């Protein structure tokens, strides 16, 4: 191998190492942003649950005045034991 080939090979290895370093840095950045995104999604879910808890009125009984609640299913079958 002559000097020109050796220099060219050395340059290729150097560029390869630089690209690997950039690739690794970008992978790390992507991972960190993914973790941050997941944490934000969890926080949004928790805030939505809190908001629903604040919005929902206290629970009411299923029957009112001896009548079945509107939309409740009434069955006349005897339970199977």
mmCIF file of C-alpha atoms in Angstrom:
data_model
loop_
_atom_site.group_PDB
_atom_site.id
_atom_site.type_symbol
_atom_site.label_atom_id
_atom_site.label_comp_id
_atom_site.label_asym_id
_atom_site.label_seq_id
_atom_site.Cartn_x
_atom_site.Cartn_y
_atom_site.Cartn_z
ATOM 1 C CA UNK A 1 0.000 0.000 0.000
ATOM 2 C CA UNK A 2 1.458 3.335 -0.965
ATOM 3 C CA UNK A 3 1.288 6.631 0.924
ATOM 4 C CA UNK A 4 -1.774 7.946 -0.946
ATOM 5 C CA UNK A 5 -3.784 4.800 -0.201
ATOM 6 C CA UNK A 6 -2.697 4.878 3.428
ATOM 7 C CA UNK A 7 -3.722 8.541 3.795
ATOM 8 C CA UNK A 8 -7.060 7.885 2.121
ATOM 9 C CA UNK A 9 -7.759 4.901 4.403
ATOM 10 C CA UNK A 10 -6.795 6.963 7.454
ATOM 11 C CA UNK A 11 -9.181 9.726 6.326
ATOM 12 C CA UNK A 12 -12.013 7.204 5.884
ATOM 13 C CA UNK A 13 -11.489 5.825 9.393
ATOM 14 C CA UNK A 14 -11.456 9.342 10.840
ATOM 15 C CA UNK A 15 -14.694 10.274 9.025
ATOM 16 C CA UNK A 16 -16.265 7.002 10.122
ATOM 17 C CA UNK A 17 -15.412 7.726 13.764
ATOM 18 C CA UNK A 18 -16.811 11.255 13.494
ATOM 19 C CA UNK A 19 -20.046 9.939 11.998
ATOM 20 C CA UNK A 20 -20.339 7.305 14.714
ATOM 21 C CA UNK A 21 -19.916 10.000 17.344
ATOM 22 C CA UNK A 22 -22.615 12.161 15.765
ATOM 23 C CA UNK A 23 -24.909 9.151 15.409
ATOM 24 C CA UNK A 24 -24.424 8.199 19.070
ATOM 25 C CA UNK A 25 -25.127 11.768 20.188
ATOM 26 C CA UNK A 26 -28.317 11.881 18.112
ATOM 27 C CA UNK A 27 -29.438 8.503 19.494
ATOM 28 C CA UNK A 28 -28.893 9.775 23.036
ATOM 29 C CA UNK A 29 -30.825 12.961 22.265
ATOM 30 C CA UNK A 30 -33.691 10.950 20.758
ATOM 31 C CA UNK A 31 -33.797 8.658 23.808
ATOM 32 C CA UNK A 32 -33.862 11.636 26.188
ATOM 33 C CA UNK A 33 -36.665 13.299 24.226
ATOM 34 C CA UNK A 34 -38.618 10.028 24.162
ATOM 35 C CA UNK A 35 -38.332 9.702 27.942
ATOM 36 C CA UNK A 36 -39.338 13.342 28.362
ATOM 37 C CA UNK A 37 -42.320 12.823 26.035
ATOM 38 C CA UNK A 38 -43.478 9.752 27.994
ATOM 39 C CA UNK A 39 -43.224 11.688 31.258
ATOM 40 C CA UNK A 40 -45.304 14.512 29.793
ATOM 41 C CA UNK A 41 -47.925 12.031 28.542
ATOM 42 C CA UNK A 42 -48.141 10.511 32.036
ATOM 43 C CA UNK A 43 -48.536 13.961 33.553
ATOM 44 C CA UNK A 44 -51.292 14.809 31.047
ATOM 45 C CA UNK A 45 -53.115 11.558 31.920
ATOM 46 C CA UNK A 46 -52.889 12.343 35.626
ATOM 47 C CA UNK A 47 -54.140 15.892 35.089
ATOM 48 C CA UNK A 48 -57.058 14.614 32.989
ATOM 49 C CA UNK A 49 -58.000 12.178 35.764
ATOM 50 C CA UNK A 50 -57.887 14.973 38.347
ATOM 51 C CA UNK A 51 -60.002 17.157 36.080
ATOM 52 C CA UNK A 52 -62.575 14.363 35.674
ATOM 53 C CA UNK A 53 -62.666 13.877 39.449
ATOM 54 C CA UNK A 54 -63.392 17.585 39.905
ATOM 55 C CA UNK A 55 -66.055 17.642 37.167
ATOM 56 C CA UNK A 56 -67.989 14.507 38.154
ATOM 57 C CA UNK A 57 -70.789 15.082 40.658
ATOM 58 C CA UNK A 58 -71.049 12.807 43.686
ATOM 59 C CA UNK A 59 -72.435 9.390 42.781
ATOM 60 C CA UNK A 60 -76.200 8.899 43.044
ATOM 61 C CA UNK A 61 -78.031 5.721 44.015
ATOM 62 C CA UNK A 62 -79.042 3.415 41.159
ATOM 63 C CA UNK A 63 -82.739 3.622 42.030
ATOM 64 C CA UNK A 64 -84.806 6.663 42.819
ATOM 65 C CA UNK A 65 -88.229 6.476 44.449
ATOM 66 C CA UNK A 66 -88.476 2.721 43.908
ATOM 67 C CA UNK A 67 -88.112 3.039 40.132
ATOM 68 C CA UNK A 68 -85.274 1.680 38.081
ATOM 69 C CA UNK A 69 -82.823 4.250 36.764
ATOM 70 C CA UNK A 70 -83.379 5.345 33.166
ATOM 71 C CA UNK A 71 -81.477 3.044 30.850
ATOM 72 C CA UNK A 72 -81.095 0.329 33.490
ATOM 73 C CA UNK A 73 -81.820 -3.192 32.328
ATOM 74 C CA UNK A 74 -84.631 -4.948 34.186
ATOM 75 C CA UNK A 75 -84.737 -8.737 34.022
ATOM 76 C CA UNK A 76 -87.401 -11.091 35.245
ATOM 77 C CA UNK A 77 -85.241 -14.190 35.021
ATOM 78 C CA UNK A 78 -84.382 -16.088 38.139
ATOM 79 C CA UNK A 79 -80.674 -16.278 38.866
ATOM 80 C CA UNK A 80 -78.955 -19.546 38.038
ATOM 81 C CA UNK A 81 -77.197 -21.111 41.005
#
